[in-house]
Coordinates of C-alpha atoms in Angstrom, one line a residue:
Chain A
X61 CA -47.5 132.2 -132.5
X62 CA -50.1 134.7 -131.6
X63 CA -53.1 132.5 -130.4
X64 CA -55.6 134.4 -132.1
X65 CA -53.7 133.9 -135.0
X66 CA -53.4 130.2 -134.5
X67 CA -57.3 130.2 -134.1
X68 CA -58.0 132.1 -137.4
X69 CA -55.7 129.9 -139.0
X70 CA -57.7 126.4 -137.3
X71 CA -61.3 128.3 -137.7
X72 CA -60.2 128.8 -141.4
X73 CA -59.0 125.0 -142.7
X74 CA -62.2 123.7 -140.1
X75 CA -64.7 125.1 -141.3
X76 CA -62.8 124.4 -145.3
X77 CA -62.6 120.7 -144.0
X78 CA -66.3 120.4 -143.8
X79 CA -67.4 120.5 -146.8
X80 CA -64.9 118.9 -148.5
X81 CA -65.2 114.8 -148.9
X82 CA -61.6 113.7 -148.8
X83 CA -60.2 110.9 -146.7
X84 CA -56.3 112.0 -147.8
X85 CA -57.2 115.5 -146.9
X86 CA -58.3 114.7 -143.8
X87 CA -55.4 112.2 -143.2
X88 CA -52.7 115.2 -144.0
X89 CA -54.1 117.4 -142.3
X90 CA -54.0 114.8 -139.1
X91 CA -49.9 114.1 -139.9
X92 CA -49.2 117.6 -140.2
X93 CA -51.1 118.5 -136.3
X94 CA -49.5 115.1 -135.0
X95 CA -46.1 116.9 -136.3
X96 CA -46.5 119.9 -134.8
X97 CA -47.4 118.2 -131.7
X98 CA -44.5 116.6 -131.5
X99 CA -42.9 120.2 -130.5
X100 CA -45.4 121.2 -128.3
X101 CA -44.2 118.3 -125.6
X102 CA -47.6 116.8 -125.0
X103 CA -48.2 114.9 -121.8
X104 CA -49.1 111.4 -122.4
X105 CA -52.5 111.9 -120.9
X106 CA -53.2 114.3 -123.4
X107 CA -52.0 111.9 -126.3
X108 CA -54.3 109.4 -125.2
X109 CA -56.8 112.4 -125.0
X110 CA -56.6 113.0 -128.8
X111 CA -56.5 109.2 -129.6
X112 CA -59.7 108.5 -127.1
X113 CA -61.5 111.1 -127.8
X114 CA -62.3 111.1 -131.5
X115 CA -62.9 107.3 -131.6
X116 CA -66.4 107.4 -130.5
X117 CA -68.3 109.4 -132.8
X118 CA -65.6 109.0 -135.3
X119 CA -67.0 104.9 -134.9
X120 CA -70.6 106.1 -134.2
X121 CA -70.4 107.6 -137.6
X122 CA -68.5 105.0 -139.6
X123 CA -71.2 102.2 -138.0
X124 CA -74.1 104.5 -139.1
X125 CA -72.7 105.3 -142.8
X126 CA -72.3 101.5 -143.5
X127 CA -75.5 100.3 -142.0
X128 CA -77.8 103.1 -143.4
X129 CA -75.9 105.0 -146.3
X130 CA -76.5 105.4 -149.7
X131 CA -74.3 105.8 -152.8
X132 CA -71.0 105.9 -152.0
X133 CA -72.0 105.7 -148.4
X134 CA -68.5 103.3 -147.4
X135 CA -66.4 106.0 -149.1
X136 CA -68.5 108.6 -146.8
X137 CA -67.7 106.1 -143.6
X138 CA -64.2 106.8 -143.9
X139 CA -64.3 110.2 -144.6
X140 CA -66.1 111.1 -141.7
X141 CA -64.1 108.7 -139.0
X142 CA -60.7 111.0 -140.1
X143 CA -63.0 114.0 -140.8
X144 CA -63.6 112.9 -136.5
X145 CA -59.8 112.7 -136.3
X146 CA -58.6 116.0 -138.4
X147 CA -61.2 118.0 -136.4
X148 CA -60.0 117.3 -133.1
X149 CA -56.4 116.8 -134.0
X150 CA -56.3 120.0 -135.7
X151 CA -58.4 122.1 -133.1
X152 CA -56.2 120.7 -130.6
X153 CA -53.2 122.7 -131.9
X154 CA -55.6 125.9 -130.7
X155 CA -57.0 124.3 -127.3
X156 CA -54.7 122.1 -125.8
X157 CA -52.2 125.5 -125.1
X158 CA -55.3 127.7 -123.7
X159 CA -54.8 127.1 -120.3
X160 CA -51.2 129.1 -120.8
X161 CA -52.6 131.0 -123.8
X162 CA -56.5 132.1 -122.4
X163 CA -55.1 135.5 -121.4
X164 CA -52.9 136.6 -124.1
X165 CA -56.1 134.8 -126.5
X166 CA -58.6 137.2 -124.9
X167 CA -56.1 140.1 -124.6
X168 CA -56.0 139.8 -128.5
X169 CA -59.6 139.9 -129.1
X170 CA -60.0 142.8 -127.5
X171 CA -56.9 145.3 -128.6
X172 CA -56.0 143.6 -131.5
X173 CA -59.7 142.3 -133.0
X174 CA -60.9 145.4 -131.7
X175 CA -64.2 143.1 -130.1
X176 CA -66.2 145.7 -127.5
X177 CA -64.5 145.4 -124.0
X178 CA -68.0 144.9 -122.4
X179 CA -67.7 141.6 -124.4
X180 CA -64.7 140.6 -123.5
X181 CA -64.3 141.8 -120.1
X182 CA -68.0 139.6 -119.3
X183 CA -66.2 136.7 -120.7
X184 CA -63.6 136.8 -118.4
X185 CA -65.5 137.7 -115.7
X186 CA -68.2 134.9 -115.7
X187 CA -64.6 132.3 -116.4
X188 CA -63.8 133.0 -113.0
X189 CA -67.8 132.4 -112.0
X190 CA -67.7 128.7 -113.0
X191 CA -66.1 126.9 -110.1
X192 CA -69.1 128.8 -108.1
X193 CA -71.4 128.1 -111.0
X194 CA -70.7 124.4 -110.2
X195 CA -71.0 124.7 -106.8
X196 CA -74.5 126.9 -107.1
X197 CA -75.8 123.9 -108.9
X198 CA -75.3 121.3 -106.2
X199 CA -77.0 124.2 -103.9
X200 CA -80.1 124.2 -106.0
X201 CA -80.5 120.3 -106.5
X202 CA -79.6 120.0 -102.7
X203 CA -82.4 122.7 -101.6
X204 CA -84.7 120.7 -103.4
X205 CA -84.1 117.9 -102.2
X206 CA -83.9 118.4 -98.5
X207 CA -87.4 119.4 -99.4
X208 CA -88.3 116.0 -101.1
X209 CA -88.3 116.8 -104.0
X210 CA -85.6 116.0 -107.2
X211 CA -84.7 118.2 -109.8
X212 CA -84.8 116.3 -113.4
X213 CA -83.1 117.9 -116.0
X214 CA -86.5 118.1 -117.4
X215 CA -88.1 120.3 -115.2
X216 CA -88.6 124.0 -116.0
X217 CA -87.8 124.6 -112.2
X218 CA -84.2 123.6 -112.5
X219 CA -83.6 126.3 -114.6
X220 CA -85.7 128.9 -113.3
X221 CA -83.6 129.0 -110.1
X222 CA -80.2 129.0 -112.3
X223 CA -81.5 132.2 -113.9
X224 CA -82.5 133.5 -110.4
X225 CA -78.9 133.3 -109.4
X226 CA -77.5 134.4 -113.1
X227 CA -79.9 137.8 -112.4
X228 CA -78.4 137.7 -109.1
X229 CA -75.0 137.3 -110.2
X230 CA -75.1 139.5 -113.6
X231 CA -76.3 142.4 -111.4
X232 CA -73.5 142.1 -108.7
X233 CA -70.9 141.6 -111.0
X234 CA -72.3 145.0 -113.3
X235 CA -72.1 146.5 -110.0
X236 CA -68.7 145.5 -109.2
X237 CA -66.9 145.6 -112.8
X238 CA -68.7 149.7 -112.8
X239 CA -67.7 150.4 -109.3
X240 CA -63.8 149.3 -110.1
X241 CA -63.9 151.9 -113.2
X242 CA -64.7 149.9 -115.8
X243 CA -67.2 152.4 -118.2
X244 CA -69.1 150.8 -121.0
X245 CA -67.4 152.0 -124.5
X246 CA -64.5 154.1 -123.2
X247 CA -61.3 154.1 -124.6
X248 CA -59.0 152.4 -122.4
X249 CA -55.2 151.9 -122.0
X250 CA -53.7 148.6 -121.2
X251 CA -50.9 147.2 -118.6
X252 CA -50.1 144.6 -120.7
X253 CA -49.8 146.0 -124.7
X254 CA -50.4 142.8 -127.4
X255 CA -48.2 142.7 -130.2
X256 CA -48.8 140.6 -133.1
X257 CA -45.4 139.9 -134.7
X258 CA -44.9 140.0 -138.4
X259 CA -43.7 136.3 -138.6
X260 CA -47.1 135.2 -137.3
X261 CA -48.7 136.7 -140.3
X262 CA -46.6 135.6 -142.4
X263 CA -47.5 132.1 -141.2
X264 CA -51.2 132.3 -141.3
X265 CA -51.1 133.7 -144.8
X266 CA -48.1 131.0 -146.0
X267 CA -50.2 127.6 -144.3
X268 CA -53.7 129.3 -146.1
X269 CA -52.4 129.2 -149.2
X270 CA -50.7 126.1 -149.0
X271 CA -54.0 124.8 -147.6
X272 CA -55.5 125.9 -150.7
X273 CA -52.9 124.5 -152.8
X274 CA -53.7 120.9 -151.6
X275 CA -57.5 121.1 -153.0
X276 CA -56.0 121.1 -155.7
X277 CA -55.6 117.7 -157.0
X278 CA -59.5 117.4 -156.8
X279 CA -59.5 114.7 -154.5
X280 CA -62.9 115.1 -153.0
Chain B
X47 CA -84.9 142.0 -109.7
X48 CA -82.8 142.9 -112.9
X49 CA -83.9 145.7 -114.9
X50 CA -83.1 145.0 -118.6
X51 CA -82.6 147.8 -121.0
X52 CA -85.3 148.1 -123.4
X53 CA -83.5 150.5 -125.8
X54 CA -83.8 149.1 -129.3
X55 CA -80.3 150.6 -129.7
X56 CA -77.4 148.5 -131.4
X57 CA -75.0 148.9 -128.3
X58 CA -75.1 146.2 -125.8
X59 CA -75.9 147.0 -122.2
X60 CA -73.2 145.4 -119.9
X61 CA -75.8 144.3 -117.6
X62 CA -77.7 142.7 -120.8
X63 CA -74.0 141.0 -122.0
X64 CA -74.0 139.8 -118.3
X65 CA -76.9 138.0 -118.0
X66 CA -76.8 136.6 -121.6
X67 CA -73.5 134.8 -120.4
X68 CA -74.3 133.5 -117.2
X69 CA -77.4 132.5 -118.6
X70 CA -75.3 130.7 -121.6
X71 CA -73.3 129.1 -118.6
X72 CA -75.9 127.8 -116.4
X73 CA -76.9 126.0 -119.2
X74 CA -74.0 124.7 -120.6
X75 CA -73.2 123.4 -117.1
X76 CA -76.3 121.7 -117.1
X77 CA -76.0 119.7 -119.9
X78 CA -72.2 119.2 -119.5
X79 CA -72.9 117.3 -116.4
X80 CA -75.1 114.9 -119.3
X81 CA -71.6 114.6 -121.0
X82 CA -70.5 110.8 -119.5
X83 CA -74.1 109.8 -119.9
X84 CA -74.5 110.9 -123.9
X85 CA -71.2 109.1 -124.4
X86 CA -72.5 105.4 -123.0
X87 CA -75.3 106.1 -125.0
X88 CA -73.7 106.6 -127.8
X89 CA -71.4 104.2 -127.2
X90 CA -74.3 101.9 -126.6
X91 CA -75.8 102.8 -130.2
X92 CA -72.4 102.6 -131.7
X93 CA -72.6 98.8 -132.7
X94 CA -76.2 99.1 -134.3
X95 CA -75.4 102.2 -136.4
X96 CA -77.4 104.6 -134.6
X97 CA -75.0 106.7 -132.7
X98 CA -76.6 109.8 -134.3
X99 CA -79.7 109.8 -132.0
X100 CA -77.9 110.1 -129.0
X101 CA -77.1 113.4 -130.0
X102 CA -80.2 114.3 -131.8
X103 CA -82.1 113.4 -128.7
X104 CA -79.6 115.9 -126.7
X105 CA -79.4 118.5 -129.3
X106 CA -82.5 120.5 -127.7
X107 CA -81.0 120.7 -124.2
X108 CA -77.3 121.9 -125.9
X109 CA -79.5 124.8 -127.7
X110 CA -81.5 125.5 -124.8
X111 CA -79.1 128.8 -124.2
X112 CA -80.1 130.5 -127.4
X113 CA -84.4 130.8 -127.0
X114 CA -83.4 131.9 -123.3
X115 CA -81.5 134.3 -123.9
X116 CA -83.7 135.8 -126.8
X117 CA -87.1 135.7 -123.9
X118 CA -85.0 137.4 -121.4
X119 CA -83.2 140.1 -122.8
X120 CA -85.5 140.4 -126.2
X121 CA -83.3 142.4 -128.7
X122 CA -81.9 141.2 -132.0
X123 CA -78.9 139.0 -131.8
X124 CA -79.7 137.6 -128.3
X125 CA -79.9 134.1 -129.2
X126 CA -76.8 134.0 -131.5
X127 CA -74.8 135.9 -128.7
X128 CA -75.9 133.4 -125.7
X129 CA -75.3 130.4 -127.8
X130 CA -71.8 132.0 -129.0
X131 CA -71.3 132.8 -125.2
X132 CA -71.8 129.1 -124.3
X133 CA -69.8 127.7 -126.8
X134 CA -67.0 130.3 -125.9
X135 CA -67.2 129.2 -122.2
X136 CA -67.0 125.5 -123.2
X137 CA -63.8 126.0 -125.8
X138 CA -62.4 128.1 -123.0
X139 CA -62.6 125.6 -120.3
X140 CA -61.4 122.4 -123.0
X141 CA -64.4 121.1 -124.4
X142 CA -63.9 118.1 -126.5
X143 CA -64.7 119.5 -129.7
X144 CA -62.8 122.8 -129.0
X145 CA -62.9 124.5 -132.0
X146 CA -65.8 123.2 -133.9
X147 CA -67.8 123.8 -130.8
X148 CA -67.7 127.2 -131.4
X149 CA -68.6 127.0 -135.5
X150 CA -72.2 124.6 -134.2
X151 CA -72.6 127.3 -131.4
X152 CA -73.0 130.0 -134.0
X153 CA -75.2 128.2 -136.8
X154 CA -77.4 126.7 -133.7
X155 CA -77.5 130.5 -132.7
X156 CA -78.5 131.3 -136.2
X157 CA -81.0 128.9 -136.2
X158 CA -82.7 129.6 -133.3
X159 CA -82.5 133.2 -133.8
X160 CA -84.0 132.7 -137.2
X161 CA -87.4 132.1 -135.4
X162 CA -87.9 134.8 -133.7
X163 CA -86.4 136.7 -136.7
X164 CA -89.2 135.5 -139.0
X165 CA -91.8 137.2 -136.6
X166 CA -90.3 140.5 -136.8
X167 CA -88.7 140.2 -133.6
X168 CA -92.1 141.2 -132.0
X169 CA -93.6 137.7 -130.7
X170 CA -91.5 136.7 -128.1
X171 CA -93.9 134.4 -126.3
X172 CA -94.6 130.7 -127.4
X173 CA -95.5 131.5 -131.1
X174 CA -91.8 132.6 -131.1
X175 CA -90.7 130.1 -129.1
X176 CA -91.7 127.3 -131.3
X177 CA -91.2 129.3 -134.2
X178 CA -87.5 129.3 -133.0
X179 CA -87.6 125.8 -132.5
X180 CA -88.5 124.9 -135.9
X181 CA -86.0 127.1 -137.5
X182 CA -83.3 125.5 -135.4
X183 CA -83.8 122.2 -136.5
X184 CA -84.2 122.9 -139.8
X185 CA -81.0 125.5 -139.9
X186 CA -79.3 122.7 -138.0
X187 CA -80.2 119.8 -139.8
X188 CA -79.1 121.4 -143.0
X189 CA -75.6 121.8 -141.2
X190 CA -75.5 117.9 -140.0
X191 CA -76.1 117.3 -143.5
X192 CA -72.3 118.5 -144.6
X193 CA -70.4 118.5 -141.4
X194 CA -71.9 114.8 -140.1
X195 CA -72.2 113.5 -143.7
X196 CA -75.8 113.0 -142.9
X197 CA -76.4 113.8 -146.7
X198 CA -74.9 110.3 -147.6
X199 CA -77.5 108.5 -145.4
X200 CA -80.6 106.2 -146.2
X201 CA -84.0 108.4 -146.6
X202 CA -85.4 106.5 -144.0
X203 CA -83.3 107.2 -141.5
X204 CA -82.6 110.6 -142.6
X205 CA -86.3 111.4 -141.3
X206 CA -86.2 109.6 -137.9
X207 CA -83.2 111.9 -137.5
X208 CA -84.6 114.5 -138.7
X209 CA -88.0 113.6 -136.5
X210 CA -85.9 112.9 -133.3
X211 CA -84.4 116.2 -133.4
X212 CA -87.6 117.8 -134.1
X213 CA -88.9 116.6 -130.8
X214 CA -85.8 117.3 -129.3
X215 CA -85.9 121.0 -130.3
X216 CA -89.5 121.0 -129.7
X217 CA -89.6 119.8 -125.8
X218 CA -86.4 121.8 -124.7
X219 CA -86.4 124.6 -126.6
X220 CA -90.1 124.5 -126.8
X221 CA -92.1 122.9 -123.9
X222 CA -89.5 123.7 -121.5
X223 CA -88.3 127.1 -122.5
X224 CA -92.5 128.3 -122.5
X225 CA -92.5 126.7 -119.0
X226 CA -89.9 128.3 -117.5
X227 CA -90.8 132.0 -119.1
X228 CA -94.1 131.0 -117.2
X229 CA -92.4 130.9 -113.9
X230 CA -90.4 133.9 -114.9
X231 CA -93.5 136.1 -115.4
X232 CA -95.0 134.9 -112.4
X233 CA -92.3 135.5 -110.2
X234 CA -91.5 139.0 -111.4
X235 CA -88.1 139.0 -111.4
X236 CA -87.4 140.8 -114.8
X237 CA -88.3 144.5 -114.6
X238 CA -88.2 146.0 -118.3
X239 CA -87.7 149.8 -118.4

């Protein structure tokens, strides 16, 4: 499946999922994703990824709701400890494939979405930034401190000297990006042409409705 | 020195689009490193039933990106951009919220944007500033109120939330963000032509 597809499809039932107050919803919606999973051929670190993960605010929540709710505040606990769950199971469909899917995802945006190229073409470029990103943070805080002082997360002059170097860096990389041909709003052609098959929409129109079709019972 | 491109046109300057997301990424780096230490808190506040002000005290620094962005390149759409830009980087790279990251990047973008919006897009010193910082927590708080059930809790606790954010908003994106367009000015990096 397309993974801009797959996204529009996640986006779609996410942002549906939050305003609607249903613990079997949520709890479908988590069997389906740990179905599908099982043909993506998860490694087990990532299963204990999507088990970990949700448990803490999913339990900050649930603690919270009980203590200081109102109303049907223990109804609300539980929806939002497997509203937690459905989230990240369901987004994980969409994320935990991005390492393989990131360039066919962005490739989509851009000749299939039709989003400006300046877009995403700086997206891609400041990707490849972060590892220095990273490593330009530890040069900062270092600097500083060889000078006795410590930068607090606080302090405005943390982040004045990252913007220094994101002026820096956004300048060289304009440079470079213009002096390989790249030219702001031209037409361009592509090595790699994106096809979106027919079957994929088929799909995202086919789990949409049947989305749809589970509200419904009125069970929120 | 960057030049930034003061044409009031829709198109976005590469150079502008640039900036914006490194900018965004700085940022999110920033408060990613925060990540293990929001989670003990949390996890800390878990038992008592107050895990929500561990991120209401970190909210501010998450929307930092968005009143940045608007201060340095000052153009409509600046601050929902930088804060779409830093949600982007951190679904890209496997944030744990992946999807829904981006969905809170863009009504944290709105909200902040909102600010500056409601001045006509002509103040952006520290009346726009703050302005933005109000607007974000409201536009935010309204948000928390479906997608973290805050609607369901106690009144009382509703507006230390809601107070706790407030400051939040008002110390990062406020304080902080006036302090460091400070520096900027002095230093006279940003040339606008």
């Amino acid at each position: 499946m397309n993974p801009l597809i797959k996204f529009t499809t996640v986006m779609v039932i996410a942002l549906e999922l939050t305003f609607i107050k249903s613990v079997t919803l949520n709890v479908i919606v988590i069997g389906v994703s740990a179905f599908l999973y099982l043909f993506l051929k998860l490694h087990w670190r990532q299963w204990l990824w999507l088990f970990i993960l949700p448990l803490l605010p999913g339990l900050g929540s649930w603690f919270s709701l009980m203590y200081f709710g109102t109303g049907d505040h223990e109804h609300m606990a539980w929806i939002m400890l497997s509203r937690v769950f459905a989230y990240l199971w369901l987004g994980g469909l969409f994320t935990l494939k991005l390492n393989d899917e990131r360039d066919v995802f962005l490739a989509t945006l851009e000749q299939k979405a039709k989003l400006s190229a300046t877009f995403v073409y700086a997206l891609v470029g400041v990707l490849n930034f972060m590892p220095a990103v990273s490593q330009e943070m530890k040069t900062i805080r270092v600097a500083s401190q060889m000078r006795g002082q410590t930068l607090h997360i606080w302090q405005p002059q943390l982040y004045f000297k990252a913007i220094l170097a994101a002026i820096r860096w956004s300048q060289n990389l304009a440079e470079g990006m213009v002096s390989h041909g790249f030219t702001e709003g031209a037409a361009r052609t592509h090595l790699q042409v994106v096809t979106i098959k027919r079957r994929d929409w088929f799909l995202l129109i086919i789990i949409l409705i049947a989305f749809q079709l589970l509200l419904l019972p009125n069970w929120y | 020195m960057q030049t930034i491109s003061k044409s009031k046109s829709t198109r976005w300057a590469l150079r502008d689009v640039l900036l914006l997301a490194f900018v965004a990424v700085f940022i999110g780096f920033i408060f990613w490193v925060l990540g293990p230490i929001y989670n003990l808190l949390s996890a800390a506040l878990t038992p008592l039933g107050l895990a929500p002000f561990a991120n209401e005290l970190l909210i501010g620094g998450w929307m930092m990106a968005a009143p940045l962005a608007s201060i340095l390149i000052r153009q409509a759409g600046a601050g929902v951009l930088g804060e779409l830009f830093a949600s982007a980087v951190e679904m890209l790279l496997g944030g744990q919220w992946g999807v829904a990251t981006l969905l809170s990047g863009f009504v944290q973008g709105i909200g902040s944007e909102a600010g500056f919006a409601v001045l006509g897009y002509k103040n952006w010193g520290w009346r726009g500033i703050f302005a933005s910082a109000i607007t974000g927590t409201i536009v935010t708080f309204i948000w928390s109120a479906f997608r973290d059930g805050y609607s369901s809790y106690h009144i009382g606790l509703l507006i230390a939330l809601f107070i706790t954010r407030f400051l939040s908003l008002l110390f990062f994106g406020g304080v902080l963000v006036v302090a460091i367009q400070k520096l900027i000015e002095k230093a006279g990096v940003l040339h606008r032509d």
